[in-house]
Coordinates of C-alpha atoms and ligand atoms in Angstrom, one line a residue:
Chain A
M4 CA -29.8 -15.0 -60.3
K5 CA -28.0 -16.8 -57.5
L6 CA -29.9 -17.1 -54.2
L7 CA -26.9 -18.3 -52.2
N8 CA -24.0 -15.9 -51.3
D9 CA -20.6 -17.2 -50.3
D10 CA -21.2 -17.1 -46.6
L11 CA -24.3 -19.2 -46.9
R12 CA -22.7 -21.6 -49.3
N13 CA -20.0 -22.3 -46.8
Q14 CA -22.4 -22.7 -43.9
L15 CA -24.5 -25.1 -45.9
K16 CA -21.4 -27.1 -47.0
E17 CA -20.5 -27.4 -43.4
V18 CA -23.9 -28.6 -42.4
F19 CA -24.0 -31.1 -45.3
Q20 CA -20.8 -32.7 -44.0
D21 CA -23.0 -34.4 -41.5
M22 CA -24.9 -36.3 -44.3
K23 CA -24.6 -40.0 -44.1
D24 CA -26.2 -41.5 -47.3
D25 CA -26.9 -40.0 -50.7
V26 CA -30.1 -38.0 -51.2
T27 CA -32.0 -37.3 -54.4
I28 CA -34.0 -34.1 -54.8
A29 CA -36.8 -34.8 -57.2
V30 CA -38.3 -31.5 -58.3
F31 CA -41.5 -31.4 -60.2
T32 CA -42.4 -28.4 -62.4
K33 CA -44.5 -27.6 -65.4
S34 CA -43.8 -25.4 -68.3
G35 CA -45.9 -22.3 -68.8
T36 CA -48.2 -21.1 -65.9
C37 CA -45.9 -21.8 -62.9
N38 CA -44.5 -18.6 -61.5
T39 CA -42.0 -20.0 -59.0
C40 CA -40.8 -23.1 -61.0
T41 CA -37.8 -21.5 -62.7
E42 CA -36.6 -20.0 -59.4
T43 CA -37.2 -23.3 -57.6
I44 CA -35.1 -25.2 -60.1
S45 CA -32.2 -22.8 -60.0
F46 CA -32.3 -22.9 -56.2
M47 CA -32.1 -26.7 -56.2
E48 CA -29.3 -26.6 -58.8
E49 CA -27.3 -24.4 -56.4
I50 CA -28.1 -26.8 -53.5
E51 CA -26.9 -29.8 -55.6
T52 CA -23.4 -28.3 -55.9
L53 CA -22.9 -28.1 -52.2
S54 CA -22.4 -31.8 -51.5
D55 CA -21.4 -34.9 -53.6
K56 CA -24.1 -36.7 -51.8
I57 CA -26.9 -34.6 -53.2
H58 CA -28.4 -35.4 -56.6
L59 CA -31.0 -33.5 -58.5
K60 CA -33.7 -34.9 -60.7
K61 CA -35.8 -32.5 -62.7
L62 CA -39.2 -33.8 -63.6
D63 CA -42.3 -32.6 -65.2
I64 CA -45.7 -33.2 -63.6
E65 CA -47.2 -34.1 -67.0
N66 CA -44.4 -35.8 -68.8
D67 CA -43.4 -37.8 -65.7
A68 CA -47.0 -38.4 -64.6
E69 CA -46.2 -41.9 -63.4
L70 CA -43.6 -40.7 -60.9
A71 CA -45.8 -37.8 -59.9
K72 CA -48.5 -40.3 -59.0
A73 CA -46.1 -42.6 -57.1
Y74 CA -45.1 -39.6 -54.9
D75 CA -48.6 -38.2 -54.9
V76 CA -47.4 -34.9 -56.4
Q77 CA -50.4 -32.7 -57.2
M78 CA -49.0 -29.2 -57.4
V79 CA -46.0 -27.5 -58.9
P80 CA -43.4 -26.7 -57.9
S81 CA -43.1 -29.7 -55.6
I82 CA -39.9 -31.2 -54.2
V83 CA -39.7 -34.8 -53.1
L84 CA -36.7 -36.0 -51.1
L85 CA -35.7 -39.6 -52.0
N86 CA -33.3 -41.8 -50.0
K87 CA -30.2 -43.5 -51.1
D88 CA -32.2 -46.1 -53.0
E89 CA -34.1 -43.4 -54.7
A90 CA -37.2 -44.5 -52.8
Y91 CA -40.0 -42.1 -51.6
V92 CA -40.0 -41.8 -47.8
G93 CA -43.0 -39.6 -47.5
I94 CA -41.3 -36.2 -47.4
K95 CA -42.4 -33.4 -49.7
F96 CA -42.2 -29.6 -50.1
N97 CA -44.9 -27.9 -52.2
G98 CA -43.6 -24.4 -53.1
I99 CA -40.1 -23.0 -52.9
P100 CA -38.6 -23.7 -49.5
A101 CA -37.0 -20.3 -49.3
G102 CA -37.3 -17.6 -46.6
H103 CA -37.6 -19.3 -43.3
E104 CA -38.5 -22.7 -44.9
I105 CA -34.8 -23.3 -45.7
N106 CA -34.7 -24.2 -42.1
S107 CA -36.9 -27.2 -42.7
F108 CA -35.6 -28.0 -46.1
I109 CA -31.9 -28.4 -45.1
P110 CA -32.7 -30.5 -42.0
G111 CA -35.0 -32.6 -44.3
I112 CA -32.1 -33.5 -46.5
L113 CA -30.0 -34.5 -43.4
E114 CA -32.9 -36.6 -42.1
V115 CA -33.4 -38.4 -45.3
S116 CA -29.6 -39.0 -45.5
G117 CA -29.9 -40.9 -42.2
S118 CA -28.1 -38.4 -40.0
G119 CA -31.0 -36.9 -38.2
E120 CA -31.6 -37.3 -34.5
Q121 CA -33.9 -40.2 -33.5
L122 CA -37.3 -39.4 -32.0
P123 CA -37.5 -39.9 -28.3
E124 CA -38.3 -43.5 -27.4
G125 CA -41.7 -42.7 -25.9
F126 CA -42.9 -41.5 -29.3
L127 CA -41.4 -44.4 -31.2
K128 CA -43.6 -46.8 -29.2
Q129 CA -46.7 -44.8 -29.8
L130 CA -46.0 -44.7 -33.5
E131 CA -45.8 -48.5 -33.7
T132 CA -49.6 -48.6 -33.6
V133 CA -50.0 -46.5 -36.7
K134 CA -50.9 -48.9 -39.4
K135 CA -53.3 -46.9 -41.6
P136 CA -52.3 -44.2 -44.1
V137 CA -51.8 -40.8 -42.6
N138 CA -51.2 -37.6 -44.6
I139 CA -49.9 -34.5 -42.8
K140 CA -50.2 -31.1 -44.5
V141 CA -48.3 -28.3 -42.9
F142 CA -49.3 -24.9 -44.3
V143 CA -46.6 -22.2 -43.9
T144 CA -45.7 -18.7 -45.1
L145 CA -42.1 -18.0 -45.9
S146 CA -41.9 -15.2 -43.3
C147 CA -43.0 -17.4 -40.4
P148 CA -40.1 -18.2 -38.1
H149 CA -41.7 -21.1 -36.2
C150 CA -43.2 -22.8 -39.2
P151 CA -40.1 -24.8 -40.1
G152 CA -40.3 -26.4 -36.6
A153 CA -43.7 -27.8 -37.4
V154 CA -42.6 -29.0 -40.9
Q155 CA -39.6 -30.8 -39.3
K156 CA -41.8 -32.6 -36.8
A157 CA -44.2 -33.8 -39.5
H158 CA -41.3 -34.9 -41.7
K159 CA -39.6 -36.8 -38.8
L160 CA -42.9 -38.6 -38.1
A161 CA -43.1 -39.5 -41.8
L162 CA -39.6 -40.9 -41.8
E163 CA -40.3 -42.9 -38.7
N164 CA -43.4 -44.7 -39.9
E165 CA -44.0 -45.9 -43.5
F166 CA -47.7 -45.2 -43.3
I167 CA -47.2 -41.5 -42.6
N168 CA -46.4 -39.0 -45.3
A169 CA -45.9 -35.3 -44.7
E170 CA -45.9 -32.3 -46.9
M171 CA -45.1 -28.6 -46.5
I172 CA -47.5 -26.4 -48.4
E173 CA -46.6 -22.7 -49.0
A174 CA -49.9 -21.1 -48.4
Q175 CA -49.5 -18.0 -50.6
T176 CA -48.5 -19.9 -53.8
F177 CA -51.2 -22.5 -53.3
D178 CA -54.0 -20.2 -52.2
E179 CA -56.8 -22.4 -53.5
I180 CA -56.0 -25.3 -51.2
S181 CA -55.2 -22.9 -48.4
N182 CA -58.6 -21.4 -48.7
K183 CA -60.2 -24.8 -48.9
F184 CA -58.7 -25.5 -45.4
N185 CA -59.4 -22.0 -44.2
V186 CA -55.7 -21.2 -43.5
S187 CA -55.4 -17.8 -41.9
S188 CA -52.7 -18.6 -39.3
V189 CA -49.6 -20.6 -39.8
P190 CA -48.3 -23.1 -39.3
K191 CA -51.6 -24.9 -39.8
I192 CA -51.5 -28.6 -39.6
V193 CA -54.2 -30.8 -41.3
I194 CA -54.2 -34.5 -40.9
N195 CA -56.0 -36.7 -43.4
D196 CA -57.9 -33.6 -44.5
Q197 CA -59.9 -33.9 -41.3
Y198 CA -58.1 -33.2 -38.1
E199 CA -56.4 -29.9 -37.7
F200 CA -54.6 -27.6 -35.3
V201 CA -52.6 -24.4 -35.4
G202 CA -49.1 -23.6 -34.2
N203 CA -45.8 -25.4 -33.8
Q204 CA -47.3 -27.7 -31.1
P205 CA -45.3 -30.3 -29.2
L206 CA -44.8 -33.7 -30.7
E207 CA -47.5 -35.1 -28.4
V208 CA -50.1 -33.1 -30.1
F209 CA -49.1 -34.4 -33.6
V210 CA -49.1 -37.9 -32.3
E211 CA -52.5 -37.5 -30.6
E212 CA -54.1 -36.1 -33.7
I213 CA -52.5 -38.9 -35.8
Q214 CA -53.9 -41.5 -33.5
K215 CA -57.4 -40.2 -34.1
T216 CA -57.1 -41.3 -37.7
Q217 CA -56.3 -44.9 -36.6
A218 CA -59.6 -45.6 -34.9
Chain B
M1 CA -36.7 -14.1 -52.8
N2 CA -34.6 -14.2 -49.7
L3 CA -33.3 -16.9 -47.5
N4 CA -33.4 -16.8 -43.7
F5 CA -31.0 -19.6 -43.0
D6 CA -30.5 -20.2 -39.3
F7 CA -27.1 -22.0 -39.1
G8 CA -27.1 -22.1 -35.3
S9 CA -30.3 -24.1 -35.0
V10 CA -29.8 -26.4 -38.0
K11 CA -26.2 -27.4 -37.1
K12 CA -26.3 -30.4 -34.8
S13 CA -25.5 -29.7 -31.2
P14 CA -23.9 -32.2 -28.8
A15 CA -26.2 -34.6 -27.1
L16 CA -27.3 -34.5 -23.4
D17 CA -26.1 -37.4 -21.4
E18 CA -28.4 -39.0 -18.9
N19 CA -25.4 -40.4 -17.0
I20 CA -24.0 -37.0 -16.1
L21 CA -25.0 -35.1 -13.1
Y22 CA -25.0 -31.6 -14.6
D23 CA -24.2 -28.5 -12.6
V24 CA -26.9 -26.5 -14.3
L25 CA -29.8 -27.5 -16.5
I26 CA -31.5 -24.6 -18.2
I27 CA -35.1 -24.7 -19.5
G28 CA -35.6 -22.3 -22.4
T29 CA -33.4 -20.8 -25.0
G30 CA -34.7 -17.2 -25.2
P31 CA -32.3 -14.4 -24.3
A32 CA -32.5 -15.3 -20.6
G33 CA -31.6 -19.0 -21.1
L34 CA -28.9 -18.4 -23.7
N35 CA -27.1 -15.8 -21.6
A36 CA -27.4 -18.0 -18.5
A37 CA -25.8 -20.8 -20.5
L38 CA -23.0 -18.5 -21.7
Y39 CA -22.2 -17.3 -18.2
A40 CA -22.5 -20.8 -16.6
K41 CA -20.2 -22.4 -19.1
R42 CA -17.6 -19.7 -18.8
K43 CA -17.6 -20.3 -15.0
G44 CA -16.6 -23.9 -15.8
L45 CA -19.9 -25.5 -15.0
S46 CA -21.3 -28.4 -16.9
V47 CA -24.4 -27.1 -18.7
G48 CA -27.3 -28.5 -20.6
M49 CA -30.4 -26.9 -22.1
F50 CA -33.9 -27.9 -23.1
T51 CA -36.0 -25.9 -25.5
S52 CA -39.3 -26.0 -27.3
K53 CA -38.4 -23.1 -29.5
M54 CA -34.9 -21.8 -30.3
G55 CA -34.6 -18.1 -29.6
G56 CA -37.9 -17.8 -27.8
Q57 CA -40.0 -14.8 -28.6
V58 CA -37.2 -12.9 -30.3
V59 CA -37.6 -14.9 -33.5
D60 CA -41.2 -13.6 -33.8
T61 CA -39.9 -10.0 -33.6
S62 CA -39.4 -8.3 -36.9
I63 CA -36.9 -5.6 -35.9
V64 CA -35.1 -5.0 -32.7
E65 CA -33.8 -1.4 -32.2
N66 CA -33.1 -1.3 -28.5
Y67 CA -30.4 -3.9 -27.8
L68 CA -27.3 -1.9 -26.8
G69 CA -24.6 -1.8 -29.3
I70 CA -26.8 -3.0 -32.2
Q71 CA -28.7 -0.2 -33.7
Q72 CA -31.0 -2.3 -35.8
V73 CA -31.3 -6.0 -36.4
T74 CA -34.0 -8.4 -37.2
G75 CA -35.1 -10.6 -34.3
E76 CA -33.9 -13.7 -36.1
Q77 CA -30.5 -12.3 -36.9
L78 CA -30.1 -11.4 -33.2
V79 CA -31.1 -14.9 -32.2
E80 CA -28.6 -16.3 -34.7
Q81 CA -25.8 -14.3 -33.1
F82 CA -26.9 -15.4 -29.6
V83 CA -27.1 -19.0 -30.7
A84 CA -23.8 -18.9 -32.5
H85 CA -22.1 -17.5 -29.4
V86 CA -23.6 -20.3 -27.2
N87 CA -22.8 -23.0 -29.8
A88 CA -19.2 -22.0 -29.9
L89 CA -19.0 -23.3 -26.3
K90 CA -20.4 -26.7 -27.4
I91 CA -23.3 -26.7 -24.9
P92 CA -25.7 -29.6 -25.4
I93 CA -29.2 -28.4 -26.3
L94 CA -32.1 -30.8 -26.4
K95 CA -34.4 -29.4 -29.1
D96 CA -38.2 -29.9 -29.5
A97 CA -38.1 -30.9 -25.9
E98 CA -41.1 -29.7 -23.9
V99 CA -40.2 -30.0 -20.3
L100 CA -43.1 -31.5 -18.3
K101 CA -41.8 -31.6 -14.8
I102 CA -39.0 -30.3 -12.6
K103 CA -38.5 -32.3 -9.4
K104 CA -36.2 -31.8 -6.5
D105 CA -35.5 -35.0 -4.6
E106 CA -34.6 -35.5 -1.0
D107 CA -30.9 -35.7 -1.9
G108 CA -31.2 -32.1 -3.0
L109 CA -30.7 -33.0 -6.7
F110 CA -33.1 -32.0 -9.5
K111 CA -34.6 -34.3 -12.1
I112 CA -36.0 -33.0 -15.3
Q113 CA -38.5 -34.8 -17.5
A114 CA -39.1 -33.7 -21.0
S115 CA -41.9 -35.3 -23.2
G116 CA -40.7 -38.6 -24.5
F117 CA -37.1 -38.2 -23.3
K118 CA -35.1 -39.8 -20.6
I119 CA -34.7 -38.1 -17.2
Y120 CA -31.8 -35.8 -16.8
R121 CA -30.2 -34.8 -13.5
S122 CA -28.6 -31.6 -12.1
K123 CA -27.5 -29.7 -9.0
T124 CA -29.3 -26.6 -10.0
V125 CA -32.0 -25.5 -12.5
I126 CA -32.5 -22.2 -14.2
M127 CA -36.0 -21.7 -15.4
T128 CA -36.3 -19.2 -18.3
T129 CA -39.5 -20.3 -19.9
G130 CA -40.5 -16.8 -21.0
S131 CA -44.1 -15.7 -21.8
K132 CA -46.8 -16.2 -24.3
P133 CA -49.4 -13.9 -25.8
R134 CA -52.2 -12.9 -23.6
K135 CA -55.7 -13.6 -25.0
L136 CA -58.5 -11.1 -25.2
G137 CA -60.7 -13.4 -23.4
V138 CA -63.8 -12.5 -25.4
K139 CA -66.5 -14.6 -27.2
G140 CA -65.4 -15.9 -30.5
E141 CA -61.7 -15.6 -29.9
D142 CA -61.0 -19.3 -29.5
T143 CA -63.6 -20.3 -32.1
Y144 CA -61.8 -18.3 -34.8
L145 CA -58.2 -19.0 -33.7
G146 CA -56.4 -19.7 -36.9
R147 CA -59.5 -18.6 -38.8
G148 CA -58.8 -14.9 -38.6
V149 CA -57.7 -14.5 -35.0
A150 CA -53.9 -14.4 -35.0
Y151 CA -51.1 -13.7 -32.5
C152 CA -48.0 -13.4 -34.8
A153 CA -48.1 -10.5 -37.3
I154 CA -44.9 -11.4 -39.2
C155 CA -46.1 -15.1 -39.6
D156 CA -49.7 -14.6 -40.6
G157 CA -49.5 -11.1 -42.1
P158 CA -48.9 -12.4 -45.7
L159 CA -52.2 -14.3 -45.6
F160 CA -54.0 -10.9 -45.2
E161 CA -52.7 -9.3 -48.4
D162 CA -55.1 -6.6 -49.5
R163 CA -57.6 -7.4 -46.7
N164 CA -58.7 -5.4 -43.7
V165 CA -57.3 -6.2 -40.3
I166 CA -57.7 -5.1 -36.7
V167 CA -54.9 -5.0 -34.2
A168 CA -56.0 -5.2 -30.6
G169 CA -53.6 -3.4 -28.2
G170 CA -51.7 -0.2 -27.7
G171 CA -48.2 -1.2 -26.5
N172 CA -45.0 -1.5 -28.5
S173 CA -45.8 -4.9 -29.9
A174 CA -49.3 -3.8 -31.1
I175 CA -48.0 -0.7 -32.8
E176 CA -45.1 -2.6 -34.4
A177 CA -47.6 -5.3 -35.6
A178 CA -49.8 -2.5 -37.1
I179 CA -46.8 -1.1 -39.0
D180 CA -45.7 -4.5 -40.3
L181 CA -49.3 -5.3 -41.4
S182 CA -49.8 -2.0 -43.1
K183 CA -47.3 -3.1 -45.7
V184 CA -49.5 -6.0 -46.9
A185 CA -53.0 -5.3 -45.7
K186 CA -55.4 -2.9 -47.3
H187 CA -56.3 -1.2 -44.1
V188 CA -55.2 -1.6 -40.5
Q189 CA -57.4 -0.5 -37.6
V190 CA -55.8 -0.4 -34.2
V191 CA -58.3 -0.8 -31.4
H192 CA -57.2 -0.2 -27.8
R193 CA -59.3 0.1 -24.7
S194 CA -57.3 3.0 -23.2
Q195 CA -54.5 5.3 -24.4
L196 CA -51.5 4.2 -26.4
R197 CA -48.6 3.3 -24.3
A198 CA -46.0 2.4 -27.0
D199 CA -42.7 4.2 -27.1
Q200 CA -43.0 7.7 -28.6
I201 CA -40.5 6.9 -31.3
I202 CA -42.6 4.0 -32.5
V203 CA -45.9 6.0 -32.4
D204 CA -44.3 8.7 -34.5
K205 CA -43.6 6.2 -37.2
L206 CA -47.1 5.0 -37.3
K207 CA -48.6 8.5 -37.7
N208 CA -47.0 8.8 -41.2
I209 CA -48.7 5.7 -42.5
Q210 CA -51.8 6.3 -44.6
N211 CA -53.6 3.0 -44.2
I212 CA -53.6 2.8 -40.4
D213 CA -56.3 4.3 -38.2
I214 CA -56.4 4.3 -34.4
L215 CA -59.5 3.9 -32.2
L216 CA -58.8 4.5 -28.6
E217 CA -60.8 3.9 -25.4
T218 CA -62.7 1.2 -27.2
K219 CA -63.0 -2.3 -25.8
I220 CA -63.4 -5.4 -28.0
V221 CA -66.2 -7.5 -26.6
E222 CA -66.7 -10.2 -29.3
V223 CA -65.1 -11.6 -32.4
K224 CA -67.7 -12.5 -35.0
G225 CA -67.6 -14.6 -38.1
D226 CA -69.0 -17.3 -40.3
Q227 CA -66.4 -19.8 -41.5
L228 CA -63.8 -17.1 -41.0
V229 CA -63.7 -13.9 -39.0
N230 CA -65.9 -11.1 -40.5
G231 CA -66.0 -8.5 -37.8
I232 CA -65.7 -7.5 -34.2
I233 CA -68.1 -5.9 -31.7
A234 CA -66.7 -3.2 -29.5
E235 CA -67.8 -0.9 -26.8
D236 CA -66.7 2.7 -26.5
K237 CA -66.2 4.7 -23.4
S238 CA -69.9 5.7 -23.1
G239 CA -70.9 2.1 -23.4
K240 CA -72.2 2.4 -26.9
T241 CA -71.7 -0.8 -29.0
I242 CA -70.2 -0.6 -32.5
E243 CA -69.5 -3.2 -35.1
I244 CA -66.4 -3.1 -37.2
P245 CA -66.2 -5.4 -40.2
T246 CA -62.7 -7.0 -40.7
D247 CA -61.0 -10.1 -42.1
G248 CA -58.5 -10.6 -39.3
V249 CA -57.9 -9.7 -35.7
F250 CA -54.3 -9.6 -34.5
V251 CA -54.1 -9.8 -30.7
E252 CA -51.2 -7.9 -29.2
I253 CA -52.3 -7.1 -25.7
G254 CA -49.3 -8.2 -23.6
Y255 CA -48.1 -11.4 -22.3
L256 CA -48.7 -14.2 -19.7
P257 CA -45.8 -16.1 -18.0
N258 CA -45.2 -19.7 -19.1
N259 CA -45.4 -20.8 -15.5
A260 CA -46.8 -24.3 -15.8
L261 CA -43.6 -25.9 -14.5
A262 CA -43.5 -23.5 -11.5
K263 CA -47.0 -24.0 -10.2
G264 CA -46.9 -25.9 -6.9
L265 CA -43.1 -25.8 -6.9
V266 CA -42.2 -22.2 -6.2
E267 CA -44.0 -19.1 -5.1
L268 CA -45.8 -17.0 -7.7
N269 CA -47.1 -13.5 -7.5
D270 CA -50.7 -12.5 -8.3
H271 CA -49.9 -12.3 -12.0
G272 CA -48.6 -15.8 -12.0
E273 CA -45.0 -14.7 -12.3
V274 CA -42.3 -16.6 -10.5
K275 CA -41.1 -14.6 -7.6
V276 CA -37.3 -14.0 -7.6
N277 CA -35.0 -12.0 -5.3
L278 CA -32.1 -9.8 -6.3
R279 CA -30.0 -13.0 -6.9
A280 CA -32.5 -14.6 -9.2
E281 CA -33.3 -17.2 -6.5
T282 CA -36.8 -18.6 -6.4
S283 CA -38.4 -19.9 -3.2
L284 CA -36.9 -23.3 -3.8
P285 CA -33.2 -23.4 -3.1
G286 CA -31.2 -24.5 -6.2
L287 CA -33.9 -23.4 -8.6
F288 CA -33.3 -20.0 -10.2
A289 CA -35.4 -18.1 -12.7
A290 CA -34.8 -15.2 -15.1
G291 CA -36.6 -13.3 -17.9
D292 CA -40.2 -12.9 -18.8
V293 CA -41.4 -15.7 -16.5
T294 CA -40.3 -13.8 -13.4
D295 CA -41.8 -11.0 -11.5
V296 CA -39.0 -8.6 -12.6
P297 CA -40.8 -5.7 -14.2
Y298 CA -40.3 -4.7 -17.9
K299 CA -40.2 -7.6 -20.3
Q300 CA -37.3 -6.8 -22.6
I301 CA -34.6 -8.7 -24.4
V302 CA -31.8 -6.8 -22.7
I303 CA -33.4 -7.2 -19.3
S304 CA -34.0 -10.9 -19.7
A305 CA -30.4 -11.5 -21.0
G306 CA -29.0 -9.6 -18.0
D307 CA -31.1 -11.5 -15.5
G308 CA -30.1 -14.8 -17.2
A309 CA -26.4 -13.9 -16.5
K310 CA -27.3 -13.1 -13.0
A311 CA -29.1 -16.4 -12.5
A312 CA -26.0 -18.3 -13.8
L313 CA -23.6 -16.5 -11.5
S314 CA -26.0 -17.1 -8.6
A315 CA -26.2 -20.8 -9.5
N316 CA -22.4 -21.0 -9.5
D317 CA -22.3 -19.6 -5.9
Y318 CA -24.9 -22.1 -4.8
I319 CA -22.9 -25.0 -6.3
N320 CA -19.7 -23.7 -4.6
K321 CA -21.5 -23.7 -1.2
M322 CA -22.8 -27.2 -1.8
K323 CA -19.3 -28.6 -1.7
Ligands
FAD430 C1 -43.7 -9.4 -31.2 C2 -42.7 -9.1 -30.1 C3 -41.9 -8.0 -30.2 C4 -40.9 -7.7 -29.2 N1 -40.0 -6.7 -29.4 C5 -39.1 -6.4 -28.5 C6 -38.1 -5.4 -28.8 O1 -38.1 -4.8 -29.8 N2 -37.1 -5.2 -27.8 C7 -37.1 -5.9 -26.7 O2 -36.2 -5.7 -25.9 N3 -38.0 -6.9 -26.4 C8 -39.0 -7.2 -27.3 N4 -39.9 -8.1 -27.0 C9 -39.9 -8.8 -25.7 C10 -38.8 -9.9 -25.7 O3 -38.9 -10.7 -26.8 C11 -38.9 -10.7 -24.4 O4 -38.9 -9.9 -23.3 C12 -37.8 -11.8 -24.3 O5 -37.8 -12.6 -25.4 C13 -37.9 -12.6 -23.1 O6 -36.9 -13.5 -23.0 P1 -37.0 -14.9 -22.2 O7 -35.7 -15.6 -22.4 O8 -37.3 -14.6 -20.8 O9 -38.2 -15.7 -22.8 P2 -38.7 -16.2 -24.2 O10 -38.0 -15.3 -25.3 O11 -40.1 -16.2 -24.2 O12 -38.1 -17.7 -24.4 C14 -38.7 -18.7 -23.6 C15 -38.0 -20.0 -23.9 O13 -38.4 -21.0 -23.1 C16 -38.8 -22.2 -23.8 N5 -39.8 -22.9 -23.1 C17 -41.0 -22.4 -22.5 N6 -41.6 -23.4 -21.9 C18 -40.8 -24.6 -22.1 C19 -41.0 -25.9 -21.6 N7 -42.0 -26.3 -20.9 N8 -40.0 -26.8 -22.0 C20 -38.9 -26.4 -22.8 N9 -38.8 -25.1 -23.2 C21 -39.7 -24.2 -22.8 C22 -39.3 -21.6 -25.2 O14 -39.2 -22.6 -26.2 C23 -38.2 -20.5 -25.3 O15 -37.0 -21.0 -25.8 C24 -40.9 -8.5 -28.0 C25 -41.8 -9.5 -27.8 C26 -42.7 -9.9 -28.9 C27 -43.6 -11.1 -28.7

């Protein structure tokens, strides 16, 4: 079944006209037990048709274990956005980015294509000091209107600094890891599995929490 | 599986220019701010906007049924229409921009500083920073924030599938939250310290739902838990304490104005709301305010939007007199 209707296809095509470089969507699935994998693949197939600059790579977490490891993919379905050189830039979506999360997924593609807006200068300076690995998990539900804002911020930070990687985690699909981090409000942001906060907080808060990991 | 694509927010908007002296800078993009932008732009003014959340509280509303001319619409669809209307006028909007300070200099011009951004200048400012959920203010509420205490039913509802939840409050948003939650949760217990004050039409809906119960004249005094929330302690009218086990507490007891920018700058009333007159003027000439942040009674979309329009027209008059 198609997820996109004609109106939406046209809107997305218009948005993708702002893309600068090519982007590859690497989607990891697994045959058998994964409920949302088929749907995720067909969704991505539809997205691929909306711009010549979007390419799709379908991968299997077991058969392509090496790539999965390179991108630190641990769950399925998982979508990794690769830049024009097919390099990993630290941006990942675990679970289908449908519902409201389409509003973080589409901007994510634009960002990786190099047509996103730059972070304000003040933050760029602060990020220069980040030199140790940082992982940002953003737990969401698909019915949460302000979750995409938090995912976008995390992804922007990841793009800006090579030591930072950021992943959306759809809390209902991945309930085991959500329970591990006691997710009962979204967006919930967990940094290096240690520092956490709730809500689509201003960028300062993200940056402050990130800096705690650098001590 | 559905998609809630928000074209208006995803599509890039023109950039704000620090070299321009704007006629109006608007802080906030809820109904008040968006309508102010529409009216100001149509008057021929140069307009720019700052926002920390496109659409404001309306995006957190599941269904809106009281905006004239639109019988039923989801909050986000309404926002989409608002934003599309404003985007058609090519108004620059600085997104993810938390304004930290509004300053009026001796030359009578305003300077606005948003976190991490350059300083932007204008002749007038319209403040439409809206409101945020009021907290219960009881023991355990902050401890269990994000661990069972929640303030957004449509966001966090799915995480309480087949569990028991409590909704604190008795107004429209509380009853609507209870109805939304009843679709996923096993049982919803509404707890309110006085009588229900939601619109009759909403209360009638709730009465037909099997898995909602209402407990009135009962005050929540503590949220309890271990790792996560596991119950509340409440007090009934006679002062008797009861304990109700639950997995989640959704707090829907009204709103507090987002007045941080206004403090020390303009007069506030006892509730911390920005005082405005009939022309949406604050106590500081050139600074206008509209919507939930003001002392105008009744916090509603249509009222905020109307007052936003008024503020823009008032700002236009002010600018004309400056010349
Ligand atoms: C769950 C819920 C259900 C509701 N249902 C209804 C309903 O059915 N019908 C109805 O009429 N009303 C309803 N309301 C009330 C209605 O949403 C509000 O009255 C209305 O949104 C107020 O509009 P506003 O523009 O004043 O402020 P808001 O909508 O609160 O918007 C404030 C804006 O200011 C921005 N902002 C705040 N501080 C800053 C800062 N420092 N820097 C930059 N930007 C800032 C925010 O990001 C946001 O864009 C509901 C409210 C809630 C929460």
